[in-house]
XYZ file of C-alpha atoms in Angstrom:
240
model
C 16.896 25.489 -10.026
C 15.049 27.659 -12.573
C 15.572 31.407 -12.216
C 12.138 32.380 -13.507
C 13.456 35.377 -15.464
C 11.177 34.908 -18.448
C 8.272 36.774 -19.977
C 4.666 35.644 -19.633
C 5.261 32.573 -17.517
C 1.592 31.828 -16.868
C -1.600 32.332 -18.806
C -4.422 32.051 -16.296
C -8.109 32.818 -16.327
C -8.766 34.871 -13.214
C -12.514 34.245 -13.345
C -13.793 31.692 -10.831
C -15.746 28.598 -11.721
C -19.451 29.470 -11.693
C -20.416 25.967 -10.559
C -21.591 26.375 -6.938
C -20.769 22.768 -6.092
C -17.440 21.959 -4.492
C -14.949 19.865 -6.428
C -13.338 17.153 -4.322
C -10.368 14.840 -4.783
C -9.512 11.780 -2.695
C -6.731 9.223 -2.531
C -6.625 6.120 -0.327
C -3.908 3.868 -1.796
C -0.635 3.867 0.248
C -1.598 7.142 1.912
C -4.968 8.723 2.647
C -5.722 12.297 1.667
C -8.662 14.380 0.526
C -9.315 17.997 -0.429
C -12.276 20.034 -1.647
C -12.325 23.446 -3.317
C -15.037 25.835 -4.474
C -14.782 28.637 -7.001
C -12.214 26.921 -9.212
C -10.429 29.053 -11.758
C -10.978 28.009 -15.339
C -7.358 27.251 -16.269
C -3.715 27.590 -15.290
C -1.372 27.351 -18.280
C 2.313 27.425 -17.297
C 4.625 28.436 -20.119
C 7.812 29.476 -18.263
C 9.654 28.780 -15.007
C 7.538 29.112 -11.861
C 8.855 28.627 -8.306
C 6.244 28.041 -5.602
C 6.820 28.372 -1.840
C 4.328 26.020 -0.174
C 4.757 27.678 3.235
C 3.924 31.213 2.120
C 1.594 29.954 -0.603
C 2.879 32.237 -3.366
C 5.235 32.004 -6.331
C 7.141 34.289 -8.670
C 3.940 34.356 -10.734
C 0.885 36.056 -9.218
C -1.283 33.489 -10.989
C 0.212 30.390 -9.336
C -0.454 30.076 -5.628
C -1.916 27.759 -3.016
C -5.672 27.643 -3.504
C -8.248 27.930 -0.743
C -9.170 24.363 0.151
C -10.423 22.502 3.220
C -7.081 20.749 3.876
C -4.432 23.106 5.307
C -1.735 20.402 5.450
C -1.056 20.658 1.710
C -0.464 23.425 -0.808
C -2.832 22.795 -3.700
C -2.656 24.428 -7.106
C -6.255 23.983 -8.248
C -8.212 24.822 -11.387
C -10.550 23.236 -13.885
C -7.530 22.516 -16.085
C -3.801 22.699 -15.369
C -1.163 22.526 -18.079
C 2.635 22.606 -17.783
C 3.829 23.222 -21.306
C 6.845 21.716 -23.017
C 9.958 23.527 -21.827
C 8.173 25.016 -18.793
C 9.036 24.165 -15.178
C 6.881 24.268 -12.078
C 9.096 23.781 -9.006
C 8.145 23.893 -5.333
C 9.770 23.948 -1.913
C 8.598 24.295 1.677
C 7.270 22.289 4.599
C 3.887 21.504 3.070
C 3.652 18.900 0.278
C 2.382 20.027 -3.110
C -0.848 18.966 -4.801
C -2.075 19.567 -8.346
C -5.867 19.226 -8.366
C -8.038 19.712 -11.432
C -10.681 18.204 -13.666
C -7.884 17.494 -16.171
C -4.097 17.945 -16.067
C -1.529 17.950 -18.887
C 2.150 17.732 -17.974
C 4.314 18.213 -21.033
C 7.234 19.958 -19.312
C 8.787 19.535 -15.859
C 7.306 19.280 -12.383
C 10.212 19.607 -9.926
C 9.590 18.825 -6.244
C 13.118 17.515 -5.691
C 15.600 18.784 -3.129
C 18.797 20.289 -4.515
C 22.163 20.997 -2.881
C 22.314 24.570 -1.659
C 18.584 25.210 -2.141
C 15.500 24.897 0.104
C 14.241 21.338 0.500
C 11.451 19.949 -1.635
C 7.851 20.343 -0.448
C 7.070 18.175 2.559
C 10.633 16.806 2.851
C 10.866 16.825 6.635
C 13.203 14.558 8.654
C 10.639 13.816 11.355
C 9.422 10.206 11.355
C 12.507 8.858 9.570
C 14.851 6.222 10.985
C 18.270 7.794 10.763
C 20.435 4.718 11.223
C 23.980 4.836 12.595
C 26.121 7.911 12.061
C 29.536 7.666 10.442
C 32.691 8.113 12.499
C 36.269 9.039 11.605
C 36.360 9.758 7.896
C 33.611 7.286 7.071
C 30.890 8.226 4.626
C 27.303 8.934 5.621
C 24.530 6.541 4.665
C 21.898 7.317 2.081
C 18.436 8.262 3.262
C 15.942 5.467 3.868
C 12.220 5.833 3.271
C 10.114 2.997 1.826
C 13.282 1.204 0.695
C 16.688 1.006 2.341
C 19.329 3.568 1.457
C 22.914 2.499 0.853
C 25.502 2.323 3.613
C 28.375 4.781 3.568
C 31.945 3.820 2.705
C 34.608 2.974 5.275
C 37.495 5.293 6.008
C 40.569 4.101 4.129
C 42.319 1.550 6.331
C 39.573 1.786 8.950
C 36.805 -0.488 10.180
C 33.301 0.301 11.413
C 33.512 3.960 10.395
C 30.813 3.948 7.730
C 27.320 5.240 8.384
C 24.645 2.517 8.284
C 21.201 3.066 6.832
C 18.154 3.071 9.060
C 15.129 0.811 8.662
C 12.460 1.667 6.121
C 9.227 3.362 7.123
C 5.681 3.540 5.819
C 3.495 6.600 6.018
C -0.261 7.094 5.967
C 0.120 10.764 5.020
C 1.510 12.594 2.010
C 5.107 13.528 2.788
C 8.562 13.809 1.260
C 11.583 11.547 1.605
C 14.205 11.193 4.322
C 17.582 12.874 4.740
C 20.893 11.141 4.219
C 23.372 10.713 7.081
C 26.140 13.167 7.882
C 29.760 12.316 7.161
C 32.243 11.153 9.789
C 33.774 13.712 12.182
C 30.739 15.924 11.649
C 32.300 18.159 8.990
C 29.146 17.810 6.922
C 26.536 18.560 9.552
C 23.646 17.037 7.624
C 23.159 14.694 4.729
C 21.304 15.549 1.553
C 17.666 16.458 2.099
C 14.950 14.011 1.113
C 12.928 14.686 -2.011
C 9.569 16.433 -1.865
C 6.072 14.980 -1.855
C 3.458 15.653 -4.536
C -0.110 14.479 -5.159
C -1.500 14.813 -8.690
C -5.202 14.135 -9.034
C -8.017 14.603 -11.566
C -11.667 14.011 -10.760
C -13.677 13.986 -14.000
C -11.172 14.326 -16.838
C -7.789 12.886 -17.778
C -4.194 13.083 -16.587
C -1.820 13.293 -19.538
C 1.957 12.927 -19.369
C 3.670 13.965 -22.572
C 6.630 12.083 -24.088
C 9.063 14.663 -22.684
C 7.362 15.141 -19.332
C 9.539 14.972 -16.205
C 8.396 14.621 -12.599
C 11.422 14.944 -10.320
C 10.979 14.075 -6.629
C 14.557 12.991 -5.927
C 16.559 13.727 -2.801
C 19.542 16.054 -2.768
C 22.980 14.553 -3.157
C 25.427 14.409 -0.266
C 28.477 16.652 -0.109
C 32.108 15.692 0.273
C 34.109 16.185 3.453
C 37.529 17.876 3.701
C 40.201 15.716 2.095
C 41.734 13.133 4.377
C 40.005 14.162 7.580
C 36.225 13.804 7.321
C 33.733 11.704 5.422
C 31.195 12.924 2.912
C 27.496 12.850 3.653
C 24.862 10.568 2.180
C 22.213 11.649 -0.316
C 18.556 11.982 0.599
C 15.874 9.531 -0.470
C 13.108 10.287 -2.906
């Protein structure tokens, strides 16, 4: 996870858009979502490592925050133009999914909405609505998280039968959300599996969305963790 200890991580125009008309973005394929904003800033140009908390709505840069929009279920970074430069990282965590909304967006660096071991879960990666499957027993391994596709089953305890965690059934969602958690390991030593990856919506209304040759968008789930040797199973990783 980036530490953000860099100079001049964002160049942003603090002046609002003078266009009195609201800018609106909509998506209806796989999930339905819409948002409108007025008073757009001219540009947000990310040149360093920025970490955004979608619950609080702020980041380690005063210039990157959740904009005022008409959809409180998401945290939207909104401007006329948004650019994540090569070598820069915009990461996010929290209960609300992330949205990047602009007339045009250039992603040359990294957008990280993944969950990572030992860190807060990715934006919108909540376990509610997921089918957890069967928990591991003994020293069996936990199953991988299942979202739109099945996760893998856990491994059996050495010399044992029916100890592995089994994946749940896949789900579909009509809302923007993150992935599903993996299963805990047998004997409960690992109380939870890896968290599901975060959810992100990237949308342009009048301009272009550009992904550079080195651009990375990471929405993966966190890996599982191992159990104590010989007594408990490791947990399963979360789904993206």
